[in-house]
Amino acid sequence: MTKPEPLAQQDIKRLRMAGLVLPRAPRPGERWVPRTDAEVHLLREAMRLDQMRQLLLAEVGRLRQASGQRSGAEIREEAAREAARLRECPLSPTLLGVVAAGAAGLTQDETASRLHFAPASVKTNRARVAAILGTRSFGHSIAVCVQAGWVAPGPTRTGVDG
């Protein structure tokens, strides 16, 4: 048995907007009422199916919430918040130099030599970058800075030959 495809957000939206629609009344301003046994039966079945539609939608919502699955709108909102947070670079030029050296693949000692810092200062600055950006590690900090466009991956252009 194959696994069913997940419902697309637009399909769920259409299901939410759908509902039981009664036929038009014979005269404007009047309410439609079933006149035959067949119409009564069809109306009951339609009401039952509409209730099932509503129950299924509630279950889909409950399962998505329990699984932690997020909608496209939620993902876009989170990405927009993160982009707004990172729009302005919170790092000083010194810290950006340390990140750029890391992005170029330099070790802590090579970075210290190139930027004329003590190796302990480079270690402290790497930790400071991660703390400022709220990242898990210095490597994650490099990825965030490259993604934001604050530093370019590859050889550094610090103006100091090392």
JSON list of C-alpha atoms in Angstrom, two decimals:
[
{"chain": "A", "resi": 1, "resn": "MET", "atom": "CA", "xyz": [0.00, 0.00, 0.00]},
{"chain": "A", "resi": 2, "resn": "THR", "atom": "CA", "xyz": [1.46, 3.37, -1.01]},
{"chain": "A", "resi": 3, "resn": "LYS", "atom": "CA", "xyz": [1.62, 6.28, 1.37]},
{"chain": "A", "resi": 4, "resn": "PRO", "atom": "CA", "xyz": [-0.97, 8.95, 0.51]},
{"chain": "A", "resi": 5, "resn": "GLU", "atom": "CA", "xyz": [0.28, 12.36, -0.54]},
{"chain": "A", "resi": 6, "resn": "PRO", "atom": "CA", "xyz": [-0.21, 15.10, 2.08]},
{"chain": "A", "resi": 7, "resn": "LEU", "atom": "CA", "xyz": [-2.97, 17.56, 1.38]},
{"chain": "A", "resi": 8, "resn": "ALA", "atom": "CA", "xyz": [-1.73, 20.78, -0.13]},
{"chain": "A", "resi": 9, "resn": "GLN", "atom": "CA", "xyz": [-2.52, 23.97, 1.76]},
{"chain": "A", "resi": 10, "resn": "GLN", "atom": "CA", "xyz": [-4.68, 25.22, -1.12]},
{"chain": "A", "resi": 11, "resn": "ASP", "atom": "CA", "xyz": [-6.73, 21.99, -1.06]},
{"chain": "A", "resi": 12, "resn": "ILE", "atom": "CA", "xyz": [-7.36, 22.39, 2.66]},
{"chain": "A", "resi": 13, "resn": "LYS", "atom": "CA", "xyz": [-8.33, 26.02, 2.12]},
{"chain": "A", "resi": 14, "resn": "ARG", "atom": "CA", "xyz": [-10.84, 24.96, -0.55]},
{"chain": "A", "resi": 15, "resn": "LEU", "atom": "CA", "xyz": [-12.27, 22.34, 1.80]},
{"chain": "A", "resi": 16, "resn": "ARG", "atom": "CA", "xyz": [-12.66, 24.94, 4.54]},
{"chain": "A", "resi": 17, "resn": "MET", "atom": "CA", "xyz": [-14.46, 27.31, 2.17]},
{"chain": "A", "resi": 18, "resn": "ALA", "atom": "CA", "xyz": [-16.75, 24.60, 0.85]},
{"chain": "A", "resi": 19, "resn": "GLY", "atom": "CA", "xyz": [-20.00, 23.83, 2.55]},
{"chain": "A", "resi": 20, "resn": "LEU", "atom": "CA", "xyz": [-23.55, 22.75, 2.09]},
{"chain": "A", "resi": 21, "resn": "VAL", "atom": "CA", "xyz": [-25.40, 24.91, -0.40]},
{"chain": "A", "resi": 22, "resn": "LEU", "atom": "CA", "xyz": [-29.16, 24.55, -0.57]},
{"chain": "A", "resi": 23, "resn": "PRO", "atom": "CA", "xyz": [-31.06, 24.93, -3.84]},
{"chain": "A", "resi": 24, "resn": "ARG", "atom": "CA", "xyz": [-32.74, 28.24, -4.63]},
{"chain": "A", "resi": 25, "resn": "ALA", "atom": "CA", "xyz": [-36.27, 28.74, -3.42]},
{"chain": "A", "resi": 26, "resn": "PRO", "atom": "CA", "xyz": [-38.97, 28.98, -6.08]},
{"chain": "A", "resi": 27, "resn": "ARG", "atom": "CA", "xyz": [-39.61, 32.65, -5.19]},
{"chain": "A", "resi": 28, "resn": "PRO", "atom": "CA", "xyz": [-37.16, 35.31, -3.95]},
{"chain": "A", "resi": 29, "resn": "GLY", "atom": "CA", "xyz": [-37.23, 35.82, -0.19]},
{"chain": "A", "resi": 30, "resn": "GLU", "atom": "CA", "xyz": [-38.56, 32.34, 0.50]},
{"chain": "A", "resi": 31, "resn": "ARG", "atom": "CA", "xyz": [-36.58, 29.52, 2.04]},
{"chain": "A", "resi": 32, "resn": "TRP", "atom": "CA", "xyz": [-36.11, 26.27, 0.16]},
{"chain": "A", "resi": 33, "resn": "VAL", "atom": "CA", "xyz": [-37.71, 23.24, 1.80]},
{"chain": "A", "resi": 34, "resn": "PRO", "atom": "CA", "xyz": [-37.62, 19.67, 0.54]},
{"chain": "A", "resi": 35, "resn": "ARG", "atom": "CA", "xyz": [-40.97, 18.58, -0.95]},
{"chain": "A", "resi": 36, "resn": "THR", "atom": "CA", "xyz": [-40.38, 14.93, -1.76]},
{"chain": "A", "resi": 37, "resn": "ASP", "atom": "CA", "xyz": [-38.98, 11.98, 0.17]},
{"chain": "A", "resi": 38, "resn": "ALA", "atom": "CA", "xyz": [-36.00, 11.91, -2.19]},
{"chain": "A", "resi": 39, "resn": "GLU", "atom": "CA", "xyz": [-35.21, 15.59, -1.48]},
{"chain": "A", "resi": 40, "resn": "VAL", "atom": "CA", "xyz": [-35.48, 14.96, 2.29]},
{"chain": "A", "resi": 41, "resn": "HIS", "atom": "CA", "xyz": [-33.12, 11.99, 1.97]},
{"chain": "A", "resi": 42, "resn": "LEU", "atom": "CA", "xyz": [-30.62, 13.93, -0.15]},
{"chain": "A", "resi": 43, "resn": "LEU", "atom": "CA", "xyz": [-30.69, 16.87, 2.28]},
{"chain": "A", "resi": 44, "resn": "ARG", "atom": "CA", "xyz": [-29.98, 14.55, 5.23]},
{"chain": "A", "resi": 45, "resn": "GLU", "atom": "CA", "xyz": [-27.09, 12.91, 3.35]},
{"chain": "A", "resi": 46, "resn": "ALA", "atom": "CA", "xyz": [-25.67, 16.28, 2.35]},
{"chain": "A", "resi": 47, "resn": "MET", "atom": "CA", "xyz": [-25.82, 17.48, 5.97]},
{"chain": "A", "resi": 48, "resn": "ARG", "atom": "CA", "xyz": [-24.14, 14.28, 7.14]},
{"chain": "A", "resi": 49, "resn": "LEU", "atom": "CA", "xyz": [-21.37, 14.65, 4.54]},
{"chain": "A", "resi": 50, "resn": "ASP", "atom": "CA", "xyz": [-20.84, 18.30, 5.49]},
{"chain": "A", "resi": 51, "resn": "GLN", "atom": "CA", "xyz": [-20.44, 17.29, 9.15]},
{"chain": "A", "resi": 52, "resn": "MET", "atom": "CA", "xyz": [-17.89, 14.67, 8.09]},
{"chain": "A", "resi": 53, "resn": "ARG", "atom": "CA", "xyz": [-16.01, 17.31, 6.07]},
{"chain": "A", "resi": 54, "resn": "GLN", "atom": "CA", "xyz": [-15.84, 19.53, 9.16]},
{"chain": "A", "resi": 55, "resn": "LEU", "atom": "CA", "xyz": [-14.68, 16.63, 11.37]},
{"chain": "A", "resi": 56, "resn": "LEU", "atom": "CA", "xyz": [-11.98, 15.66, 8.86]},
{"chain": "A", "resi": 57, "resn": "LEU", "atom": "CA", "xyz": [-10.70, 19.23, 8.66]},
{"chain": "A", "resi": 58, "resn": "ALA", "atom": "CA", "xyz": [-10.53, 19.39, 12.46]},
{"chain": "A", "resi": 59, "resn": "GLU", "atom": "CA", "xyz": [-8.59, 16.11, 12.52]},
{"chain": "A", "resi": 60, "resn": "VAL", "atom": "CA", "xyz": [-6.16, 17.32, 9.84]},
{"chain": "A", "resi": 61, "resn": "GLY", "atom": "CA", "xyz": [-5.52, 20.44, 11.91]},
{"chain": "A", "resi": 62, "resn": "ARG", "atom": "CA", "xyz": [-5.02, 18.40, 15.08]},
{"chain": "A", "resi": 63, "resn": "LEU", "atom": "CA", "xyz": [-2.60, 16.00, 13.37]},
{"chain": "A", "resi": 64, "resn": "ARG", "atom": "CA", "xyz": [-0.58, 18.82, 11.82]},
{"chain": "A", "resi": 65, "resn": "GLN", "atom": "CA", "xyz": [-0.29, 20.54, 15.16]},
{"chain": "A", "resi": 66, "resn": "ALA", "atom": "CA", "xyz": [0.72, 17.29, 16.89]},
{"chain": "A", "resi": 67, "resn": "SER", "atom": "CA", "xyz": [3.36, 16.53, 14.24]},
{"chain": "A", "resi": 68, "resn": "GLY", "atom": "CA", "xyz": [4.80, 20.02, 14.34]},
{"chain": "A", "resi": 69, "resn": "GLN", "atom": "CA", "xyz": [4.14, 20.47, 10.62]},
{"chain": "A", "resi": 70, "resn": "ARG", "atom": "CA", "xyz": [3.96, 24.14, 9.74]},
{"chain": "A", "resi": 71, "resn": "SER", "atom": "CA", "xyz": [2.03, 25.76, 6.96]},
{"chain": "A", "resi": 72, "resn": "GLY", "atom": "CA", "xyz": [3.74, 27.65, 4.16]},
{"chain": "A", "resi": 73, "resn": "ALA", "atom": "CA", "xyz": [2.51, 30.93, 5.63]},
{"chain": "A", "resi": 74, "resn": "GLU", "atom": "CA", "xyz": [4.07, 30.12, 9.01]},
{"chain": "A", "resi": 75, "resn": "ILE", "atom": "CA", "xyz": [7.38, 29.23, 7.36]},
{"chain": "A", "resi": 76, "resn": "ARG", "atom": "CA", "xyz": [7.36, 32.45, 5.31]},
{"chain": "A", "resi": 77, "resn": "GLU", "atom": "CA", "xyz": [6.55, 34.55, 8.40]},
{"chain": "A", "resi": 78, "resn": "GLU", "atom": "CA", "xyz": [9.43, 32.97, 10.32]},
{"chain": "A", "resi": 79, "resn": "ALA", "atom": "CA", "xyz": [11.82, 33.55, 7.42]},
{"chain": "A", "resi": 80, "resn": "ALA", "atom": "CA", "xyz": [10.70, 37.18, 7.17]},
{"chain": "A", "resi": 81, "resn": "ARG", "atom": "CA", "xyz": [11.27, 37.69, 10.91]},
{"chain": "A", "resi": 82, "resn": "GLU", "atom": "CA", "xyz": [14.74, 36.13, 10.64]},
{"chain": "A", "resi": 83, "resn": "ALA", "atom": "CA", "xyz": [15.59, 38.26, 7.58]},
{"chain": "A", "resi": 84, "resn": "ALA", "atom": "CA", "xyz": [14.46, 41.42, 9.37]},
{"chain": "A", "resi": 85, "resn": "ARG", "atom": "CA", "xyz": [16.55, 40.44, 12.39]},
{"chain": "A", "resi": 86, "resn": "LEU", "atom": "CA", "xyz": [19.63, 39.97, 10.24]},
{"chain": "A", "resi": 87, "resn": "ARG", "atom": "CA", "xyz": [19.10, 42.86, 7.82]},
{"chain": "A", "resi": 88, "resn": "GLU", "atom": "CA", "xyz": [21.56, 45.08, 9.65]},
{"chain": "A", "resi": 89, "resn": "CYS", "atom": "CA", "xyz": [24.89, 43.48, 10.47]},
{"chain": "A", "resi": 90, "resn": "PRO", "atom": "CA", "xyz": [25.34, 43.57, 14.24]},
{"chain": "A", "resi": 91, "resn": "LEU", "atom": "CA", "xyz": [29.04, 42.72, 14.02]},
{"chain": "A", "resi": 92, "resn": "SER", "atom": "CA", "xyz": [31.89, 45.19, 14.27]},
{"chain": "A", "resi": 93, "resn": "PRO", "atom": "CA", "xyz": [34.49, 45.32, 11.48]},
{"chain": "A", "resi": 94, "resn": "THR", "atom": "CA", "xyz": [36.92, 43.43, 13.72]},
{"chain": "A", "resi": 95, "resn": "LEU", "atom": "CA", "xyz": [34.42, 40.62, 14.29]},
{"chain": "A", "resi": 96, "resn": "LEU", "atom": "CA", "xyz": [33.58, 40.54, 10.59]},
{"chain": "A", "resi": 97, "resn": "GLY", "atom": "CA", "xyz": [37.30, 40.17, 9.86]},
{"chain": "A", "resi": 98, "resn": "VAL", "atom": "CA", "xyz": [37.43, 37.13, 12.14]},
{"chain": "A", "resi": 99, "resn": "VAL", "atom": "CA", "xyz": [34.36, 35.65, 10.40]},
{"chain": "A", "resi": 100, "resn": "ALA", "atom": "CA", "xyz": [35.83, 36.38, 6.95]},
{"chain": "A", "resi": 101, "resn": "ALA", "atom": "CA", "xyz": [39.04, 34.62, 7.92]},
{"chain": "A", "resi": 102, "resn": "GLY", "atom": "CA", "xyz": [37.02, 31.63, 9.09]},
{"chain": "A", "resi": 103, "resn": "ALA", "atom": "CA", "xyz": [35.01, 31.66, 5.86]},
{"chain": "A", "resi": 104, "resn": "ALA", "atom": "CA", "xyz": [38.31, 31.53, 3.97]},
{"chain": "A", "resi": 105, "resn": "GLY", "atom": "CA", "xyz": [39.20, 28.37, 5.90]},
{"chain": "A", "resi": 106, "resn": "LEU", "atom": "CA", "xyz": [41.90, 29.87, 8.12]},
{"chain": "A", "resi": 107, "resn": "THR", "atom": "CA", "xyz": [42.61, 28.25, 11.46]},
{"chain": "A", "resi": 108, "resn": "GLN", "atom": "CA", "xyz": [42.56, 30.16, 14.71]},
{"chain": "A", "resi": 109, "resn": "ASP", "atom": "CA", "xyz": [46.37, 30.60, 14.65]},
{"chain": "A", "resi": 110, "resn": "GLU", "atom": "CA", "xyz": [46.37, 31.65, 10.97]},
{"chain": "A", "resi": 111, "resn": "THR", "atom": "CA", "xyz": [43.63, 34.17, 11.69]},
{"chain": "A", "resi": 112, "resn": "ALA", "atom": "CA", "xyz": [45.60, 35.56, 14.63]},
{"chain": "A", "resi": 113, "resn": "SER", "atom": "CA", "xyz": [48.70, 35.92, 12.45]},
{"chain": "A", "resi": 114, "resn": "ARG", "atom": "CA", "xyz": [46.85, 37.53, 9.56]},
{"chain": "A", "resi": 115, "resn": "LEU", "atom": "CA", "xyz": [44.92, 40.02, 11.73]},
{"chain": "A", "resi": 116, "resn": "HIS", "atom": "CA", "xyz": [47.81, 40.62, 14.17]},
{"chain": "A", "resi": 117, "resn": "PHE", "atom": "CA", "xyz": [45.83, 39.36, 17.17]},
{"chain": "A", "resi": 118, "resn": "ALA", "atom": "CA", "xyz": [46.75, 37.01, 19.97]},
{"chain": "A", "resi": 119, "resn": "PRO", "atom": "CA", "xyz": [45.29, 33.53, 19.40]},
{"chain": "A", "resi": 120, "resn": "ALA", "atom": "CA", "xyz": [43.27, 33.90, 22.62]},
{"chain": "A", "resi": 121, "resn": "SER", "atom": "CA", "xyz": [41.69, 37.09, 21.21]},
{"chain": "A", "resi": 122, "resn": "VAL", "atom": "CA", "xyz": [40.61, 35.22, 18.09]},
{"chain": "A", "resi": 123, "resn": "LYS", "atom": "CA", "xyz": [39.05, 32.51, 20.24]},
{"chain": "A", "resi": 124, "resn": "THR", "atom": "CA", "xyz": [37.21, 35.13, 22.31]},
{"chain": "A", "resi": 125, "resn": "ASN", "atom": "CA", "xyz": [36.05, 36.97, 19.19]},
{"chain": "A", "resi": 126, "resn": "ARG", "atom": "CA", "xyz": [34.76, 33.74, 17.64]},
{"chain": "A", "resi": 127, "resn": "ALA", "atom": "CA", "xyz": [32.72, 33.06, 20.78]},
{"chain": "A", "resi": 128, "resn": "ARG", "atom": "CA", "xyz": [31.49, 36.67, 20.79]},
{"chain": "A", "resi": 129, "resn": "VAL", "atom": "CA", "xyz": [30.30, 36.37, 17.15]},
{"chain": "A", "resi": 130, "resn": "ALA", "atom": "CA", "xyz": [28.29, 33.23, 17.98]},
{"chain": "A", "resi": 131, "resn": "ALA", "atom": "CA", "xyz": [26.77, 34.94, 21.03]},
{"chain": "A", "resi": 132, "resn": "ILE", "atom": "CA", "xyz": [25.79, 38.07, 19.10]},
{"chain": "A", "resi": 133, "resn": "LEU", "atom": "CA", "xyz": [24.23, 36.13, 16.23]},
{"chain": "A", "resi": 134, "resn": "GLY", "atom": "CA", "xyz": [22.64, 33.53, 18.50]},
{"chain": "A", "resi": 135, "resn": "THR", "atom": "CA", "xyz": [24.24, 30.68, 16.56]},
{"chain": "A", "resi": 136, "resn": "ARG", "atom": "CA", "xyz": [25.25, 27.25, 17.83]},
{"chain": "A", "resi": 137, "resn": "SER", "atom": "CA", "xyz": [28.91, 27.41, 16.76]},
{"chain": "A", "resi": 138, "resn": "PHE", "atom": "CA", "xyz": [31.42, 29.50, 14.90]},
{"chain": "A", "resi": 139, "resn": "GLY", "atom": "CA", "xyz": [30.82, 27.42, 11.77]},
{"chain": "A", "resi": 140, "resn": "HIS", "atom": "CA", "xyz": [27.12, 28.22, 12.02]},
{"chain": "A", "resi": 141, "resn": "SER", "atom": "CA", "xyz": [28.06, 31.90, 12.44]},
{"chain": "A", "resi": 142, "resn": "ILE", "atom": "CA", "xyz": [30.08, 31.75, 9.23]},
{"chain": "A", "resi": 143, "resn": "ALA", "atom": "CA", "xyz": [27.12, 30.22, 7.39]},
{"chain": "A", "resi": 144, "resn": "VAL", "atom": "CA", "xyz": [24.77, 32.94, 8.68]},
{"chain": "A", "resi": 145, "resn": "CYS", "atom": "CA", "xyz": [27.19, 35.72, 7.69]},
{"chain": "A", "resi": 146, "resn": "VAL", "atom": "CA", "xyz": [27.77, 34.28, 4.21]},
{"chain": "A", "resi": 147, "resn": "GLN", "atom": "CA", "xyz": [24.01, 33.76, 3.70]},
{"chain": "A", "resi": 148, "resn": "ALA", "atom": "CA", "xyz": [23.29, 37.34, 4.82]},
{"chain": "A", "resi": 149, "resn": "GLY", "atom": "CA", "xyz": [25.95, 38.64, 2.43]},
{"chain": "A", "resi": 150, "resn": "TRP", "atom": "CA", "xyz": [28.11, 40.19, 5.16]},
{"chain": "A", "resi": 151, "resn": "VAL", "atom": "CA", "xyz": [31.16, 38.14, 4.17]},
{"chain": "A", "resi": 152, "resn": "ALA", "atom": "CA", "xyz": [32.05, 36.25, 1.04]},
{"chain": "A", "resi": 153, "resn": "PRO", "atom": "CA", "xyz": [33.23, 32.67, 1.15]},
{"chain": "A", "resi": 154, "resn": "GLY", "atom": "CA", "xyz": [36.76, 32.08, -0.07]},
{"chain": "A", "resi": 155, "resn": "PRO", "atom": "CA", "xyz": [40.04, 33.97, 0.32]},
{"chain": "A", "resi": 156, "resn": "THR", "atom": "CA", "xyz": [39.95, 36.96, 2.66]},
{"chain": "A", "resi": 157, "resn": "ARG", "atom": "CA", "xyz": [40.71, 40.45, 1.52]},
{"chain": "A", "resi": 158, "resn": "THR", "atom": "CA", "xyz": [41.88, 42.00, 4.78]},
{"chain": "A", "resi": 159, "resn": "GLY", "atom": "CA", "xyz": [44.63, 44.05, 3.19]},
{"chain": "A", "resi": 160, "resn": "VAL", "atom": "CA", "xyz": [47.21, 42.36, 5.40]},
{"chain": "A", "resi": 161, "resn": "ASP", "atom": "CA", "xyz": [49.48, 39.74, 3.91]},
{"chain": "A", "resi": 162, "resn": "GLY", "atom": "CA", "xyz": [50.11, 36.87, 6.22]}
]
